[in-house]
């Protein structure tokens, strides 16, 4: 009998863990479509990041809960990790933490406090050829030492969000200086990101400041307002690279857009500019229609025209695709 006691204890422990797990969710998104750009052949590509994720919470009692989230990205046409395997396995998120009356605190990798709300102020939600996100954020890079073009996340970081009070919330992200990506020694400074957000009724707004590991400083203000079936939005940002760039270190970007419910779908439109000091403005105009087949599946088609200020060259792009969430 004694030899079975360890087995019984292990089973009991597993049962306790399973009982304590109050929520475990497997979720994801599949997106694939045809994209045509000027001078290029038609290709099959993603309009949005394809996601497979796992998240869960455990009730610890007394209003305290533990939480985790793991989110990987992949290429739908080949099944490879995103950007042909150039990005981390859990590129989207890799965080664990606690939630309680004090707010939420997490450790790991994820969107910074400034970058997290950005999709709310791009009518294309940073997806498809219509996305304005690079203009909206003045081509700023939160993680310049990462060679995988992961521009809006911190790794090895602490994330804190206060409770929402009257629609207001304060958010902060601080990363360690340990080497990452192409860095072989400690990073020059701790990356820091702070933002304040407001969401109440038809009004949404954010104000944020961030400093990356190269001491590039970034400011952003954005807002949206819902009028009837239309959600109108605008954003302004500036990055200052004077710590590493001596000639024309400042870049400014702005965008305006609208997302309008039209029948079973949404009409989306936006215009944006970005300009580095000493250069002409790059400009982008986008329009699209996303048709809802159900609450989780929609078809989309978009068209965009981007003009490079210095050269005057223009690139036209169109897409047509399908997205399903689960």
XYZ file of C-alpha atoms in Angstrom:
326
model
C 0.000 0.000 0.000
C 2.841 2.371 0.884
C 4.222 2.255 -2.640
C 0.920 3.664 -3.973
C 0.817 6.646 -1.567
C 3.108 8.873 -3.704
C 0.902 8.167 -6.730
C -2.260 9.042 -4.777
C -0.615 12.240 -3.520
C 0.337 13.260 -7.073
C -3.218 12.629 -8.305
C -4.654 14.663 -5.428
C -2.267 17.521 -6.156
C -3.222 17.513 -9.862
C -6.921 17.521 -8.932
C -6.409 20.516 -6.640
C -4.603 22.417 -9.413
C -7.319 21.597 -11.970
C -10.021 22.691 -9.514
C -8.223 25.964 -8.752
C -7.896 26.835 -12.441
C -10.948 29.048 -12.873
C -10.452 29.834 -16.556
C -8.304 28.431 -19.344
C -8.793 29.650 -22.912
C -7.270 28.568 -26.205
C -7.823 31.243 -28.821
C -6.547 32.258 -32.202
C -6.922 34.012 -35.519
C -6.429 32.884 -39.105
C -6.018 35.497 -41.799
C -4.925 35.042 -45.398
C -5.506 36.969 -48.587
C -4.224 38.050 -51.975
C -2.084 41.191 -52.062
C -0.910 43.154 -55.104
C 1.541 46.042 -54.942
C 2.940 48.206 -57.704
C 5.560 46.398 -59.814
C 5.098 43.151 -57.813
C 3.265 39.931 -58.577
C 0.159 38.910 -56.655
C 1.098 37.052 -53.484
C -0.760 35.195 -50.748
C -0.009 36.853 -47.432
C -1.621 37.842 -44.137
C -3.671 40.963 -43.659
C -3.328 40.561 -39.896
C -1.040 38.577 -37.615
C -2.048 34.924 -37.394
C -2.278 33.908 -33.758
C -2.462 30.851 -31.547
C -2.720 31.726 -27.871
C -3.272 30.325 -24.409
C -4.433 32.336 -21.425
C -5.743 31.489 -18.004
C -6.496 32.728 -14.520
C -6.485 31.060 -11.127
C -8.539 32.352 -8.199
C -6.182 32.663 -5.218
C -8.854 33.971 -2.853
C -9.288 37.337 -1.187
C -9.798 39.101 -4.512
C -6.386 37.990 -5.783
C -5.860 35.941 -8.932
C -2.895 34.630 -10.904
C -2.855 34.972 -14.683
C -0.757 34.029 -17.679
C -0.798 34.490 -21.449
C 1.272 32.883 -24.206
C 0.737 33.957 -27.810
C 2.599 32.715 -30.858
C 2.508 34.026 -34.438
C 2.793 32.064 -37.677
C 2.591 32.359 -41.460
C -0.733 30.880 -42.690
C 0.530 29.781 -46.093
C 3.499 27.754 -44.834
C 2.888 27.180 -41.121
C 6.319 28.642 -40.313
C 6.849 31.047 -37.443
C 6.131 34.658 -38.374
C 8.575 36.420 -40.720
C 9.920 33.064 -41.930
C 10.990 32.040 -38.447
C 12.808 35.281 -37.670
C 10.637 36.109 -34.673
C 10.443 34.427 -31.246
C 8.150 31.443 -30.701
C 5.885 33.502 -28.443
C 6.264 36.747 -30.373
C 2.866 38.117 -29.334
C 2.999 37.729 -25.574
C 4.738 35.715 -22.897
C 3.625 36.992 -19.490
C 2.631 35.799 -16.025
C 1.384 37.895 -13.127
C -1.155 38.801 -10.474
C -4.395 40.772 -10.502
C -6.118 42.320 -7.487
C -7.437 45.525 -5.961
C -4.037 47.101 -6.668
C -4.419 46.505 -10.424
C -2.488 44.085 -12.629
C 1.226 43.350 -12.543
C 2.923 41.020 -15.036
C 6.429 39.921 -16.003
C 7.701 38.822 -19.411
C 7.227 40.103 -22.952
C 4.355 42.137 -24.410
C 3.157 45.391 -25.927
C 4.475 48.472 -24.142
C 2.215 50.851 -22.231
C 2.284 53.318 -25.154
C 2.021 50.790 -27.985
C -0.797 48.691 -26.488
C -3.705 51.119 -27.195
C -2.467 52.166 -30.654
C -4.713 49.832 -32.652
C -7.759 51.691 -31.286
C -6.754 54.807 -33.242
C -5.992 53.163 -36.588
C -9.230 52.520 -38.544
C -7.589 49.350 -39.921
C -6.536 48.124 -36.444
C -2.920 48.001 -37.724
C -4.045 45.292 -40.215
C -4.065 44.919 -44.032
C -2.407 47.161 -46.625
C -4.522 50.025 -45.271
C -2.791 50.202 -41.884
C -1.515 53.627 -40.839
C 0.443 52.443 -37.801
C 3.966 53.346 -39.003
C 2.850 56.882 -39.805
C 0.810 57.047 -36.616
C 3.893 56.248 -34.517
C 6.385 58.318 -36.563
C 8.353 55.170 -37.515
C 9.367 54.744 -33.859
C 10.896 51.418 -32.713
C 10.353 50.290 -29.107
C 12.941 47.505 -29.435
C 15.782 48.622 -31.747
C 18.091 45.792 -30.631
C 15.691 43.131 -31.870
C 16.589 42.120 -35.464
C 13.167 40.515 -36.045
C 11.373 43.817 -36.767
C 9.379 43.645 -33.527
C 8.878 47.358 -33.085
C 6.188 47.641 -30.427
C 7.142 45.323 -27.537
C 9.520 45.114 -24.601
C 11.108 41.830 -23.545
C 12.353 41.033 -20.022
C 9.955 43.625 -18.673
C 7.593 44.450 -15.822
C 4.085 45.620 -16.804
C 1.703 47.447 -14.463
C -1.876 48.654 -15.009
C -3.896 50.456 -12.365
C -7.574 49.627 -11.842
C -9.905 51.550 -14.178
C -11.389 54.523 -12.299
C -14.120 56.512 -14.031
C -12.765 55.402 -17.390
C -9.173 56.431 -16.536
C -6.257 54.028 -16.280
C -2.505 54.496 -15.818
C -0.085 52.022 -17.395
C 3.667 51.530 -17.066
C 6.283 49.199 -18.555
C 9.930 48.970 -17.473
C 12.408 46.579 -19.104
C 15.698 45.309 -17.738
C 19.049 46.188 -19.288
C 20.080 42.600 -19.959
C 21.352 41.838 -23.489
C 18.768 40.901 -26.101
C 18.744 40.477 -29.890
C 21.885 41.938 -31.437
C 23.072 43.421 -28.114
C 26.034 41.506 -26.634
C 26.415 43.631 -23.490
C 23.976 45.299 -21.118
C 21.611 47.733 -22.845
C 22.623 51.418 -22.477
C 19.518 52.312 -20.429
C 16.367 50.691 -19.080
C 13.550 51.009 -21.641
C 10.573 52.792 -20.029
C 7.002 53.354 -21.245
C 4.107 55.138 -19.495
C 0.617 56.049 -20.674
C -2.724 57.297 -19.484
C -5.889 56.049 -21.182
C -9.526 57.082 -20.998
C -12.478 55.060 -22.287
C -15.980 56.160 -21.376
C -19.009 56.189 -23.643
C -18.254 57.611 -27.082
C -14.868 59.052 -26.068
C -11.506 57.298 -26.070
C -8.110 58.936 -25.607
C -4.499 58.190 -24.734
C -1.372 60.164 -23.864
C 1.984 58.446 -23.618
C 5.755 58.764 -23.322
C 8.415 56.156 -24.019
C 12.200 55.870 -24.053
C 13.821 52.875 -25.727
C 17.213 51.283 -25.035
C 18.947 53.769 -27.379
C 17.499 56.705 -25.387
C 15.204 57.623 -28.287
C 12.304 59.575 -26.779
C 8.756 59.187 -28.060
C 5.547 61.110 -27.298
C 2.062 60.341 -28.564
C -1.467 61.668 -28.141
C -4.507 60.067 -29.748
C -8.271 60.098 -29.455
C -11.508 58.891 -30.991
C -15.159 59.870 -30.818
C -18.208 57.857 -31.857
C -20.993 59.758 -33.623
C -23.889 57.530 -34.596
C -22.480 54.734 -36.753
C -19.108 56.452 -37.253
C -15.992 56.250 -35.107
C -13.691 59.198 -35.881
C -10.073 59.070 -34.753
C -6.825 61.046 -34.859
C -3.272 60.688 -33.604
C -0.101 62.806 -33.329
C 3.374 61.590 -32.364
C 7.006 62.614 -32.280
C 10.243 60.720 -31.805
C 13.561 62.353 -30.904
C 16.726 60.382 -31.722
C 19.162 63.105 -30.666
C 20.987 60.657 -28.365
C 22.229 58.721 -31.421
C 21.422 60.850 -34.510
C 23.110 64.227 -34.931
C 21.500 65.259 -38.236
C 17.704 65.715 -38.357
C 16.973 63.636 -35.233
C 13.258 64.446 -34.923
C 10.438 62.690 -36.773
C 6.779 63.651 -36.514
C 3.733 61.659 -37.582
C 0.000 62.178 -37.602
C -3.096 60.392 -38.831
C -6.842 60.838 -39.150
C -9.374 58.123 -39.890
C -12.921 56.872 -39.736
C -14.581 53.500 -39.222
C -18.245 53.611 -40.311
C -20.818 50.837 -39.952
C -22.378 50.318 -43.391
C -24.899 47.506 -43.708
C -23.395 44.191 -42.625
C -19.861 45.566 -42.691
C -17.633 48.575 -42.096
C -16.216 51.227 -44.404
C -12.730 52.274 -43.306
C -10.739 55.268 -44.459
C -7.620 57.069 -43.301
C -4.895 59.536 -44.209
C -1.504 59.997 -42.581
C 1.821 61.761 -42.928
C 5.247 61.267 -41.399
C 8.187 63.659 -41.766
C 11.746 63.576 -40.530
C 13.358 66.998 -40.081
C 15.191 67.976 -43.237
C 13.091 65.737 -45.468
C 9.781 65.983 -47.300
C 6.729 64.259 -45.836
C 5.806 60.688 -46.706
C 2.043 60.368 -47.219
C -0.468 57.531 -47.193
C -4.181 57.338 -48.030
C -6.242 54.179 -47.437
C -9.781 52.974 -47.915
C -11.425 49.609 -47.379
C -14.575 47.614 -46.742
C -14.805 44.704 -44.282
C -17.884 42.507 -44.714
C -19.049 40.480 -41.717
C -20.108 36.921 -42.536
C -20.610 36.224 -38.805
C -19.372 37.508 -35.457
C -16.087 35.677 -35.967
C -15.538 35.694 -39.738
C -15.281 38.540 -42.230
C -14.074 39.306 -45.741
C -11.974 42.388 -46.370
C -10.742 44.415 -49.291
C -8.540 47.498 -49.062
C -6.625 49.892 -51.266
C -3.792 52.208 -50.289
C -1.434 54.680 -51.943
C 1.870 55.610 -50.311
C 4.008 58.461 -51.607
C 7.635 58.965 -50.581
C 8.277 62.649 -50.054
C 11.936 62.935 -51.079
C 11.735 60.902 -54.284
C 8.095 61.478 -55.180
C 7.703 57.751 -55.875
C 4.309 56.187 -55.208
C 3.300 52.627 -54.367
C -0.261 51.390 -54.813
C -1.481 48.316 -52.948
C -4.741 46.346 -52.908
C -5.811 43.251 -51.020
C -8.691 40.824 -50.667
C -8.831 38.277 -47.883
C -10.679 36.444 -45.157
C -10.206 36.386 -41.394
C -11.619 33.929 -38.850
C -11.225 34.140 -35.073
C -11.754 31.337 -32.595
